[in-house]
Short mmCIF file of C-alpha atoms in Angstrom, two decimals:
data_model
loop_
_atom_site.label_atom_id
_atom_site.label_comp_id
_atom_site.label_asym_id
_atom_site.label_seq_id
_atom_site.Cartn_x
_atom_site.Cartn_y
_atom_site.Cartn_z
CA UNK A 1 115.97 190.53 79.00
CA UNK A 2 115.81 191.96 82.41
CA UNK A 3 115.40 189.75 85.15
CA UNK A 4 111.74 190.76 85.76
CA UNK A 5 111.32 189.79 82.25
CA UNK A 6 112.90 186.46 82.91
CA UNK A 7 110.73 185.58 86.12
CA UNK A 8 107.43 186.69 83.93
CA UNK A 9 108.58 183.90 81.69
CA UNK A 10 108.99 181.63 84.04
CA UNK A 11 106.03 182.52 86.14
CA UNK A 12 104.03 182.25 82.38
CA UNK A 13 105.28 178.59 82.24
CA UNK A 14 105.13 177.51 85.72
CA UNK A 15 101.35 178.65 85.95
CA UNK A 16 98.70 175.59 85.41
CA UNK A 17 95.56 177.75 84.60
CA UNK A 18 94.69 178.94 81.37
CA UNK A 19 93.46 182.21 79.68
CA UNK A 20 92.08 185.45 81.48
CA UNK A 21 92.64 184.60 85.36
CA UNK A 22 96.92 183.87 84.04
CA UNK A 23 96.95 186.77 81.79
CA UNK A 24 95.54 188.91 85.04
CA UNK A 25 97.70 188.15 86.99
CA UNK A 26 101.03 188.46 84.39
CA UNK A 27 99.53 191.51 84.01
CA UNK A 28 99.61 192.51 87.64
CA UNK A 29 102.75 191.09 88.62
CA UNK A 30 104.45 192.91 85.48
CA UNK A 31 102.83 196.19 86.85
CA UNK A 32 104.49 195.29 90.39
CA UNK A 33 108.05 194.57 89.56
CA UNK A 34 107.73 197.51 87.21
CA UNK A 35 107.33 199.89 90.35
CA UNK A 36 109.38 197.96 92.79
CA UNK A 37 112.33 198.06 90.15
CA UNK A 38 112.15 201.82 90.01
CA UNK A 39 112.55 202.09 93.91
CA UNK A 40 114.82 199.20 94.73
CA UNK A 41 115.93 198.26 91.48
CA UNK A 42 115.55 194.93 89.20
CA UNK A 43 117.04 192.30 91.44
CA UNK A 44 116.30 193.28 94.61
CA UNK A 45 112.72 193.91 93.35
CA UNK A 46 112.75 189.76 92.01
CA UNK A 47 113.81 188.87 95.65
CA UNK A 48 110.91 190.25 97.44
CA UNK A 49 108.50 189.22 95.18
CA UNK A 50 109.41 185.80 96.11
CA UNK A 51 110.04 182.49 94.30
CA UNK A 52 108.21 181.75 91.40
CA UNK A 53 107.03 177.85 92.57
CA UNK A 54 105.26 179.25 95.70
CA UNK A 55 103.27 182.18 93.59
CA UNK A 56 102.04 180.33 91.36
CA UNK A 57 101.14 177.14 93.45
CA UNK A 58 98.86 179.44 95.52
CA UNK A 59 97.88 181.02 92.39
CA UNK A 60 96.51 178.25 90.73
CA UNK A 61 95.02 176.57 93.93
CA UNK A 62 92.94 180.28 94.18
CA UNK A 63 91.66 179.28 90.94
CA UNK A 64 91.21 175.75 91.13
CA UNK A 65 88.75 176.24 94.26
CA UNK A 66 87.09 178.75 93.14
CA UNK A 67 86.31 176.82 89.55
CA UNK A 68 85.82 173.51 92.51
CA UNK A 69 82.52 175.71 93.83
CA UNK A 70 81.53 176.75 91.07
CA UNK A 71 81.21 172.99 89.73
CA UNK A 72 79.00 172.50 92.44
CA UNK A 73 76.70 174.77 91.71
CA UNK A 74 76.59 173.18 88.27
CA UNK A 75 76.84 169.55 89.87
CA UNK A 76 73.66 170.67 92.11
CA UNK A 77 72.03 171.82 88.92
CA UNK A 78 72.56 168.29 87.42
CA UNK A 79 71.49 166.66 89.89
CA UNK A 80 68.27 167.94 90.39
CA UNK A 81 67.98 168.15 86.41
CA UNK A 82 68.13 164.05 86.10
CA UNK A 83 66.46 163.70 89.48
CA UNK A 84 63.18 165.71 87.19
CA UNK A 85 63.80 163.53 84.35
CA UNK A 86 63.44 160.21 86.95
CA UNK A 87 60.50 161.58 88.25
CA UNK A 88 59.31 162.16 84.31
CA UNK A 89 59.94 158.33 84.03
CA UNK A 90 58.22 157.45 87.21
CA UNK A 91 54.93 158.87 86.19
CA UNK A 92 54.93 158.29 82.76
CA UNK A 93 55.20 154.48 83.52
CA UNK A 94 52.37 152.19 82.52
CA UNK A 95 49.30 152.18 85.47
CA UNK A 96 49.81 148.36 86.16
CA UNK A 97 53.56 148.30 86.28
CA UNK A 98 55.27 147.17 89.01
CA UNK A 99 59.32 147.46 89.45
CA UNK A 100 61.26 144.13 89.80
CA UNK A 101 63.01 144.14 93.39
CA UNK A 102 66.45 144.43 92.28
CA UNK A 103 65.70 147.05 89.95
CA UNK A 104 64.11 148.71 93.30
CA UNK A 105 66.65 148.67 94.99
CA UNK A 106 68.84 149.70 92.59
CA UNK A 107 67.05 153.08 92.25
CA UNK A 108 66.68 153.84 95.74
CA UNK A 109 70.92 153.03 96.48
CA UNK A 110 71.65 155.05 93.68
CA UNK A 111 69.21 158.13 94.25
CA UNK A 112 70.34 158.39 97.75
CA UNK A 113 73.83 157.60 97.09
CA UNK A 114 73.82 160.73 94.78
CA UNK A 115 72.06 163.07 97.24
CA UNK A 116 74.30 161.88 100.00
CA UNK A 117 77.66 162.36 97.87
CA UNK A 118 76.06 166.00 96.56
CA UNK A 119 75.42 167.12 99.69
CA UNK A 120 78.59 166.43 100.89
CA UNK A 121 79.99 168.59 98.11
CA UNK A 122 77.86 171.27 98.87
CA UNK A 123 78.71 170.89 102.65
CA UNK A 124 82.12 171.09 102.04
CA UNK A 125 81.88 173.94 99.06
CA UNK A 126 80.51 176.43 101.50
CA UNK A 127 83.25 175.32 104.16
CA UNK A 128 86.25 176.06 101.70
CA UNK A 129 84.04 179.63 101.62
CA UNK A 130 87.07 182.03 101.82
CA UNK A 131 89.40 179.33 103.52
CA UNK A 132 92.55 178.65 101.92
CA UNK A 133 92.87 175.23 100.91
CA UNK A 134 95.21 172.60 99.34
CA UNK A 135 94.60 170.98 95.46
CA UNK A 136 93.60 167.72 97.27
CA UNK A 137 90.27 169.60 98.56
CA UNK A 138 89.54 170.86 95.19
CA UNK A 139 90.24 166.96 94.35
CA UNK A 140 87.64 165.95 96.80
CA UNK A 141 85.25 168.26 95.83
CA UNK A 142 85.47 167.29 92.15
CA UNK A 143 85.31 163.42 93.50
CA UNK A 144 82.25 164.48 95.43
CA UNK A 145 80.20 165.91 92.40
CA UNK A 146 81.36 163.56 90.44
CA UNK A 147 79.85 160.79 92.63
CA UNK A 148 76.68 162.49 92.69
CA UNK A 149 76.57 163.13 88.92
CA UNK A 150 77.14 159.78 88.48
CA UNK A 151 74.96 157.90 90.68
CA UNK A 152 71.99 160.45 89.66
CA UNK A 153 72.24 159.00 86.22
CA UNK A 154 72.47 155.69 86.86
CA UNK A 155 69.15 156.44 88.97
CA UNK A 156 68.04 157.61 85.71
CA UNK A 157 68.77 154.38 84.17
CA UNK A 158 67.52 152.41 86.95
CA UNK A 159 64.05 154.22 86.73
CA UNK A 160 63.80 153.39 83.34
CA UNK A 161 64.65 149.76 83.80
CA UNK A 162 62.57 149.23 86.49
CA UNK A 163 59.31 150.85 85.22
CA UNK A 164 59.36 151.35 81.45
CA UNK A 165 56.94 154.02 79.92
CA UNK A 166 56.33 156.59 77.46
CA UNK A 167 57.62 160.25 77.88
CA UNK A 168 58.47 163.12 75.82
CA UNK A 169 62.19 162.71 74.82
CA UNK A 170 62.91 166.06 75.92
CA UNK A 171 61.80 165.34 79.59
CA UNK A 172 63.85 162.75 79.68
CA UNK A 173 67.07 163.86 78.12
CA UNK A 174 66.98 167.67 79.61
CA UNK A 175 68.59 165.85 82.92
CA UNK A 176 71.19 163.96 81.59
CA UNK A 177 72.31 166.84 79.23
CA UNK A 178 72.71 169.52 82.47
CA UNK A 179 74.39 166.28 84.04
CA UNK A 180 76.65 165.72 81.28
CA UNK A 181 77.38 169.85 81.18
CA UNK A 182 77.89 169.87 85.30
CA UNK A 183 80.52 166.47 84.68
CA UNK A 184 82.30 168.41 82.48
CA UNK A 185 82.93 171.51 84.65
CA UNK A 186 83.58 168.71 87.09
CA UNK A 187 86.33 166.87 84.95
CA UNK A 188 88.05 170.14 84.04
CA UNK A 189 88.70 171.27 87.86
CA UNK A 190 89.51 168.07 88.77
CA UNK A 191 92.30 168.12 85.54
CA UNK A 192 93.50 171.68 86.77
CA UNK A 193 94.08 170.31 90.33
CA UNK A 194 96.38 167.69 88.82
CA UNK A 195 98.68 169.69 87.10
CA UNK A 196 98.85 171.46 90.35
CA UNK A 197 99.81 168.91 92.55
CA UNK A 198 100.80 165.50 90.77
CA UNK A 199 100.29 163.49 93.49
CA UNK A 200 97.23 164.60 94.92
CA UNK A 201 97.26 163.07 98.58
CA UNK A 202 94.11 161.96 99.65
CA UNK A 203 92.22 164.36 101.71
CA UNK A 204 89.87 163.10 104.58
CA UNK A 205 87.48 166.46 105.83
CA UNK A 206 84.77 165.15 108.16
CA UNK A 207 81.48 166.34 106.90
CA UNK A 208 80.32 167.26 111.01
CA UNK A 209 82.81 169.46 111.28
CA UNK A 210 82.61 171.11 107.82
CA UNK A 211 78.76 171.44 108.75
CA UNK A 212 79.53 173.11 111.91
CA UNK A 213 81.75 175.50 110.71
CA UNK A 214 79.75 176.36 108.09
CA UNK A 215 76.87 176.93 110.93
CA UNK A 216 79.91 179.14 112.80
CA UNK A 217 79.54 181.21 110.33
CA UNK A 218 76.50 182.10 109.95
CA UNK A 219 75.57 182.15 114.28
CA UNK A 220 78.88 183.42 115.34
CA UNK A 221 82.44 182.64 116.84
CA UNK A 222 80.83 181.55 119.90
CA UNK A 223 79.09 178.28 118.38
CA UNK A 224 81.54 175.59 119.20
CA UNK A 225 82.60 173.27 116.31
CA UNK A 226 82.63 169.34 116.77
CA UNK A 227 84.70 167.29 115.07
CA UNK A 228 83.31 163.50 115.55
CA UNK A 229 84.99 160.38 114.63
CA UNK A 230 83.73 158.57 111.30
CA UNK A 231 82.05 155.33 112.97
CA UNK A 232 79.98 157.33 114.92
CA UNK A 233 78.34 158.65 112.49
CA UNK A 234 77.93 155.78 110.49
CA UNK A 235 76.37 154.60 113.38
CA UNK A 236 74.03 157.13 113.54
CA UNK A 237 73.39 157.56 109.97
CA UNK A 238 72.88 153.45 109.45
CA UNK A 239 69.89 154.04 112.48
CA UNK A 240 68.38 156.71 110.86
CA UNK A 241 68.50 155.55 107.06
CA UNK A 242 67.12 152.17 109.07
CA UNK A 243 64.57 153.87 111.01
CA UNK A 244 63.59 156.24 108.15
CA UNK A 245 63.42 152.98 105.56
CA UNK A 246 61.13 150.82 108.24
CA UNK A 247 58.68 153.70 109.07
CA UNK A 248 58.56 154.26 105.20
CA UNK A 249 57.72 150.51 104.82
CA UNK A 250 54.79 151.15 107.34
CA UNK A 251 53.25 154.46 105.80
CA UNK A 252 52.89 152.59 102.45
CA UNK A 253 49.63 151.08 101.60
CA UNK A 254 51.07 147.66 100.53
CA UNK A 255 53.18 147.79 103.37
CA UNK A 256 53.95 144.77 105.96
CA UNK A 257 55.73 144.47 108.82
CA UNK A 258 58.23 141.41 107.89
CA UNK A 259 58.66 143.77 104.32
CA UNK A 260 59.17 146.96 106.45
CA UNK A 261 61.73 145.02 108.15
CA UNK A 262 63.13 143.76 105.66
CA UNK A 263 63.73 147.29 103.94
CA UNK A 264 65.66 148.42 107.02
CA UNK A 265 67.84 146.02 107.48
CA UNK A 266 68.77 146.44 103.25
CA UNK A 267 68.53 150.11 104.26
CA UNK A 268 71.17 149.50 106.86
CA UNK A 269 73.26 147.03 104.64
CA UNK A 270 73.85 149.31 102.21
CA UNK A 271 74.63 152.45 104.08
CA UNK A 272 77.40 150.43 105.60
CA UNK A 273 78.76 148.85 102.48
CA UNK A 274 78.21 152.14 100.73
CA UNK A 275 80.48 153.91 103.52
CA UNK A 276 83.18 150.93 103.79
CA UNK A 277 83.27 151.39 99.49
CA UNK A 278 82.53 155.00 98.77
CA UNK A 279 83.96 156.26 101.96
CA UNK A 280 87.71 157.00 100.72
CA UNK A 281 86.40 158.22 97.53
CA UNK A 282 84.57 160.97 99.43
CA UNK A 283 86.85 161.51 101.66
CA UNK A 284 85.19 159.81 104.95
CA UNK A 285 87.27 157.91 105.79
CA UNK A 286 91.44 156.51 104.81
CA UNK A 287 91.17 153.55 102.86
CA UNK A 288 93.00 150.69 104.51
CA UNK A 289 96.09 150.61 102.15
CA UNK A 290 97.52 154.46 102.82
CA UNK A 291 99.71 155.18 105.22
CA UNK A 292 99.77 158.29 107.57
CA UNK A 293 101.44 160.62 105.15
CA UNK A 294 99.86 160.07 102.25
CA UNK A 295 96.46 160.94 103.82
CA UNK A 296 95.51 164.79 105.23
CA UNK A 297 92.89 165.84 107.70
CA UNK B 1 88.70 184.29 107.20
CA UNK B 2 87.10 181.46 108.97
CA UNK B 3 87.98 180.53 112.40
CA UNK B 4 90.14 177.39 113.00
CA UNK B 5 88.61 175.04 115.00
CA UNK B 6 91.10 173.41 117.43
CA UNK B 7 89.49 170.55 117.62
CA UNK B 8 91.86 167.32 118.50
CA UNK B 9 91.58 165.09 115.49
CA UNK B 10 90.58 160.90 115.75
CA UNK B 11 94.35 159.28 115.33
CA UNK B 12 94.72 156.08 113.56
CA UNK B 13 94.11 154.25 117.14
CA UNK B 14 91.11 155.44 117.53
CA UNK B 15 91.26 158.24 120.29
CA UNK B 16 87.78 159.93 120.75
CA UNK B 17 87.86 163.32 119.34
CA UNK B 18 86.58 165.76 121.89
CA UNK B 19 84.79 169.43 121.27
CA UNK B 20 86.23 172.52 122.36
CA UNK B 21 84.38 176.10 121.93
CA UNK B 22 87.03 177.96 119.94
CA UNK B 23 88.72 181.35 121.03
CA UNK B 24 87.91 184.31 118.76
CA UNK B 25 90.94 182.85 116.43
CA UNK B 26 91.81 183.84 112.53
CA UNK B 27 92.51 180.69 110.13
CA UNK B 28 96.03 179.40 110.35
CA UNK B 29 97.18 181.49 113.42
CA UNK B 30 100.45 180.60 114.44
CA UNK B 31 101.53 181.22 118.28
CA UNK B 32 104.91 180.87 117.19
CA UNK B 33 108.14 183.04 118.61
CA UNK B 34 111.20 182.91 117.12
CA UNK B 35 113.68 180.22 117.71
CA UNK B 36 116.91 181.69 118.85
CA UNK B 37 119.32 181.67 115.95
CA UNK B 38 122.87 182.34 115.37
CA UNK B 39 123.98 185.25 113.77
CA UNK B 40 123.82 185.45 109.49
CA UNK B 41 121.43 182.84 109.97
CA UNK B 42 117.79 183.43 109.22
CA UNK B 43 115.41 183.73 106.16
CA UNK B 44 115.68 186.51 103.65
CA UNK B 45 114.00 189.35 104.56
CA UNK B 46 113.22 188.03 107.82
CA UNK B 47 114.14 189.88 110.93
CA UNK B 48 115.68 187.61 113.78
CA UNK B 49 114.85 188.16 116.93
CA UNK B 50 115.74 186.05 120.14
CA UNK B 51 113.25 183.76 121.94
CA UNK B 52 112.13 180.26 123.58
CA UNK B 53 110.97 177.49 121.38
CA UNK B 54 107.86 177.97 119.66
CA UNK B 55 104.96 177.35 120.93
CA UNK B 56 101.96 174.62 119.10
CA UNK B 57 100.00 175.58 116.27
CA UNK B 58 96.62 174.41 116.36
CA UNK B 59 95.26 174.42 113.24
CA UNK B 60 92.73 171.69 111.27
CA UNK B 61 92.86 171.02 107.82
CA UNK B 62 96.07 173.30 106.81
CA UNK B 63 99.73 172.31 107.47
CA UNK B 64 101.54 175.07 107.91
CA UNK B 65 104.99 173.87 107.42
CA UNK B 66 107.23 174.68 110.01
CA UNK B 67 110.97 175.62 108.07
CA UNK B 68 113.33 173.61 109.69
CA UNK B 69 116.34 175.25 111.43
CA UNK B 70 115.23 179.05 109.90
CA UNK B 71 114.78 182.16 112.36
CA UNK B 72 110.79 182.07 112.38
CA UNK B 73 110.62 185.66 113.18
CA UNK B 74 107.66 188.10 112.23
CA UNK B 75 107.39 187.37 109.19
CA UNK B 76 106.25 184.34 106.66
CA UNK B 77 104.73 181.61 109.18
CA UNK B 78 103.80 184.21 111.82
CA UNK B 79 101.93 186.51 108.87
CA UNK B 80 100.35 183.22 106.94
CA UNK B 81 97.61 183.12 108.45
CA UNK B 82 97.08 186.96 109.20
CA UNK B 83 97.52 188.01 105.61
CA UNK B 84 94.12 188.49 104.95
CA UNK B 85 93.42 190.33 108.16
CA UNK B 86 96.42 193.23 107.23
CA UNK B 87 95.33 193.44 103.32
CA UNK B 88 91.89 194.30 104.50
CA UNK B 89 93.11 196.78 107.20
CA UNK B 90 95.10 198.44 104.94
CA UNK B 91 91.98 198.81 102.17
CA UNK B 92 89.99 200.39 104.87
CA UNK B 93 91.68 203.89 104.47
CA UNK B 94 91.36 203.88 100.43
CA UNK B 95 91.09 201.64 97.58
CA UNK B 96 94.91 200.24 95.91
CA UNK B 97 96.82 198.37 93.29
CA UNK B 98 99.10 195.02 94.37
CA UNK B 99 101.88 197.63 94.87
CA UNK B 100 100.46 200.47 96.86
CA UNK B 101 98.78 197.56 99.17
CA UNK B 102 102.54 196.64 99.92
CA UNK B 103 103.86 199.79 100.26
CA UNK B 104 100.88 200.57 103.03
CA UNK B 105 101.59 197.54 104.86
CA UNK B 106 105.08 197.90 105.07
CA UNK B 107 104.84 201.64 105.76
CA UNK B 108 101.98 200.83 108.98
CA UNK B 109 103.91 198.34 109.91
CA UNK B 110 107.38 200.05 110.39
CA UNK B 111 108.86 197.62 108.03
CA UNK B 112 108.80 194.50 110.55
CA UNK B 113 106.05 192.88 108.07
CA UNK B 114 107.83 191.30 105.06
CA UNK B 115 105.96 189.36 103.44
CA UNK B 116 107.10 188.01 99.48
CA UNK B 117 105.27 190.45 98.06
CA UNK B 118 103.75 188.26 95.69
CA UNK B 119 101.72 186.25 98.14
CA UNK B 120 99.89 189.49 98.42
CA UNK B 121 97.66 188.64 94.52
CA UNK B 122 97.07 185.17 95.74
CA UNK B 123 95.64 186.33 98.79
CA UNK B 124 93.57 188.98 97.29
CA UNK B 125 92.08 186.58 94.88
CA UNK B 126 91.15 184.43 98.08
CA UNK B 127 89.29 187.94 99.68
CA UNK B 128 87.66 188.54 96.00
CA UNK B 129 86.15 184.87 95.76
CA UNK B 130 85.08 185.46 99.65
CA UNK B 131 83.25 188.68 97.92
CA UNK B 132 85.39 190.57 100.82
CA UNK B 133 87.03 192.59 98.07
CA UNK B 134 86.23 193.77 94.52
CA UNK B 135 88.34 194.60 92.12
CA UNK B 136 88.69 196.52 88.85
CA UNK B 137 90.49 197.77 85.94
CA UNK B 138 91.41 201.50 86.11
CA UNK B 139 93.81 204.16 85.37
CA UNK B 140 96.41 204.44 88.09
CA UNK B 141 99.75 206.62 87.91
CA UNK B 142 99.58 206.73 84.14
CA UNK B 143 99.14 203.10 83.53
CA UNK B 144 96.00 200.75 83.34
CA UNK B 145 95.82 198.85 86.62
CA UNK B 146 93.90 196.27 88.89
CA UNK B 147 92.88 198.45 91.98
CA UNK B 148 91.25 196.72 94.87
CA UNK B 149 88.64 198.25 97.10
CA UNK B 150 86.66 196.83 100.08
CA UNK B 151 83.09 195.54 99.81
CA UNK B 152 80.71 196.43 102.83
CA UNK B 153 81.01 193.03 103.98
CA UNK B 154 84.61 193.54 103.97
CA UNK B 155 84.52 196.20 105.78
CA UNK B 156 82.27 194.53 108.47
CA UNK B 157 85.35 191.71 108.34
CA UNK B 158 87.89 194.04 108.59
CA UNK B 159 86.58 195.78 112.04
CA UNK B 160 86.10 191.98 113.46
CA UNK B 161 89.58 190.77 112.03
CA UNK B 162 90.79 193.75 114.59
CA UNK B 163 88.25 192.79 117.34
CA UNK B 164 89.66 189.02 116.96
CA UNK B 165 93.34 190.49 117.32
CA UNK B 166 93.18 192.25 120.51
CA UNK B 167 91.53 189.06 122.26
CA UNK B 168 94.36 187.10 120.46
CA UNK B 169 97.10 189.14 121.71
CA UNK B 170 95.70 189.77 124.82
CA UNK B 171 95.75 185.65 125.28
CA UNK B 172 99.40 185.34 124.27
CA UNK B 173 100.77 188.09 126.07
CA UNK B 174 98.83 186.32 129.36
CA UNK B 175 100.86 183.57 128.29
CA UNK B 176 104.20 185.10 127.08
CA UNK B 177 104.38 188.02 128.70
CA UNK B 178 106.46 186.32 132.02
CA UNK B 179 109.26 184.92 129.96
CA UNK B 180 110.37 188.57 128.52
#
């Protein structure tokens, strides 16, 4: 066995991903050292190619985020699959039913939580757009649509609970099935980063800046890109969700003013606990136990 | 290739982060010379070459690792974050296989870019998910082989890649150019 022969092998075995995108490139790098052995010859064609830890690190990472994005799009698909079958719920419930508050609020923290956490992976699966990147953002990613998998079917749940009714079974299931497809897409790049990088630091990428460098993009190098620390936007978004929750309050028929109150400041509640609980999970924020090395921005 | 923004980042006591509008900069650029080294020092392949400590690299999101003690020269941390830039420069002329890429760059380049020459399918799966490059199976001096050609937007990336070079250089050489 030639020593091209013995760093296939041990490319073969140091590779995490599976099936055509490994035997690709085997085939490719066999082809390589093939020609670079006839001009330099074997060894000297092994030492340029370089060690076999770094190729197939960045090998599998290639894969990993590009299997991350594409989980996304499935995770978006879900999303708005159980977010139909919700809807199917809502207005199949019985004319005089009304929702028990807790069951309420229930729905409306978990729908937004999932469209919050989904957009975020969106937001951040058009940043990593032909960026190089490290297994902990295809970690975060995964996290991201998991969160919003997640969350949309417990919104799915909560609609159920908190306005029962009659629907075609088919309605109702069709969400949580593309869900259930989407989290396992999800699971299985999330599984693949592991085996890529064991420890899998936790990654913090602000979701302003990913958002303006996803707008750089598209308007040019000129537009400037912000990066802005994580309590001010909290700040902002707790105003907003606040604002938007109180004027919702008012628009509604039944609506008062101590009740539209009342919804904003649970509106507000929420975002913050949401953030301070979610927030190192989707990479927002550090959590208060990690230390400065264990975290990457 | 996306531009890196060098934006400074929050640190843990809470300094305000601060915009900056960003110079015409690739991802992972590097304004790093070569640390002066002693002789039979230096990393393989890696031409040495005598200079001042390097200068910052302002980067977000991607350490570059800086190899302690090692002769930085042109080569691996200089060409990181240019990699993309020179495979699509040298698809411009013709479409290639992994090997004839290599032999093109090092060929342009005089043989000061050495790269591991396996980065190269890493970073050309990177330009193929960026739909920057396609690729496909063919026939190529007698044997079945991936051969890589530029898409239009590739192309289009390829001419602003060189665009964002000649500001880059231009900057640095404002910079560097009284020390030589």
């Amino acid at each position: 066995m030639t020593a091209a022969d013995e760093y296939l092998v041990e490319l073969a075995a140091t590779l995490r991903v599976r099936g055509r995108a490994k035997r690709r490139l085997l085939a490719e790098c066999r082809d390589h050292l093939a020609d670079a052995s006839a001009v330099h010859g074997v060894d000297e064609a092994v030492r340029r190619f370089g060690p076999v830890h770094e190729l197939a690190r960045s090998f599998d990472t290639e894969v990993a985020i590009g299997r991350a994005r594409r989980a996304t799009v499935a995770s978006v698909a879900g999303a708005i699959a159980v977010a139909g079958s919700a809807l199917v719920m809502l207005h199949a419930a019985q004319p005089a039913a009304s929702s028990p508050l807790a069951w309420a609020v229930v729905f409306f923290a978990c729908a937004q939580t999932s469209a919050v956490s989904t957009f975020l992976a969106v937001l951040r699966a058009a940043a990593l757009h032909g960026c190089e990147a490290t297994p902990g953002d295809v970690a975060l990613l995964c996290r991201r649509n998991g969160m919003g998998l997640a969350f949309a079917l417990a919104t799915l749940f909560a609609a159920g609970a908190a306005v029962p009714g009659q629907a075609p079974a088919w309605k109702i299931l069709l969400g949580p099935v593309v869900a259930l497809l989407a989290a396992v897409c999800v699971v299985r790049t999330h599984s693949l980063a592991r085996r890529i990088d064991t420890q899998l630091p936790l990654v913090i990428r602000e979701p302003v800046t990913d958002a303006f460098a996803v707008a750089r993009r598209w308007v040019g190098k000129s537009f400037p890109v912000w990066s802005v620390r994580s309590g001010v936007v909290l700040a902002v978004t707790v105003v907003v969700a606040a604002a938007a929750a109180f004027g919702w309050g008012l628009v509604d028929d039944q609506g008062t003013l101590p009740s539209s109150l009342a919804a904003a400041a649970i509106e507000a509640a929420l975002t913050v606990v949401g953030f301070m609980v979610l927030g190192p999970v989707l990479g927002l924020r550090a959590a208060r136990h990690t230390y400065d090395d264990s975290v990457t921005t | 290739m996306s531009a890196a923004p060098t934006t400074k980042r929050p640190t843990r006591s809470g300094s305000f982060a601060s915009c900056q509008r960003l110079p015409n900069l690739p991802i992972g650029v590097a304004a790093c010379a070569a640390r002066r080294v002693g002789p039979g020092q230096g990393e393989r392949g890696a031409s040495t070459t005598g200079a001042g400590p390097s200068l910052c690299s302002v980067t977000v999101g991607l350490k570059i690792p800086r190899l302690p003690g090692y002769c930085v020269g042109v080569n691996t941390d200089f060409l990181r974050g240019h990699l993309e830039g020179l495979l699509l420069a040298v698809l411009v002329d013709e479409p290639g296989h992994g090997y004839a890429l290599c032999q093109r760059l090092a060929a342009r380049s005089g043989g000061e870019l050495a790269v591991p020459e396996g980065s190269l399918y890493p970073a050309l799966q990177r330009l193929e998910r960026s739909g920057l490059v396609k690729s496909s199976w063919a026939h190529a001096d007698g044997r079945r082989r991936r051969v890589y050609s530029l898409s239009a937007a590739g192309r289009r990336k390829a001419a602003a890649a060189a665009q964002d070079w000649k500001a880059f250089s231009a900057a640095i050489d404002a910079v560097l150019g009284g020390l030589a």
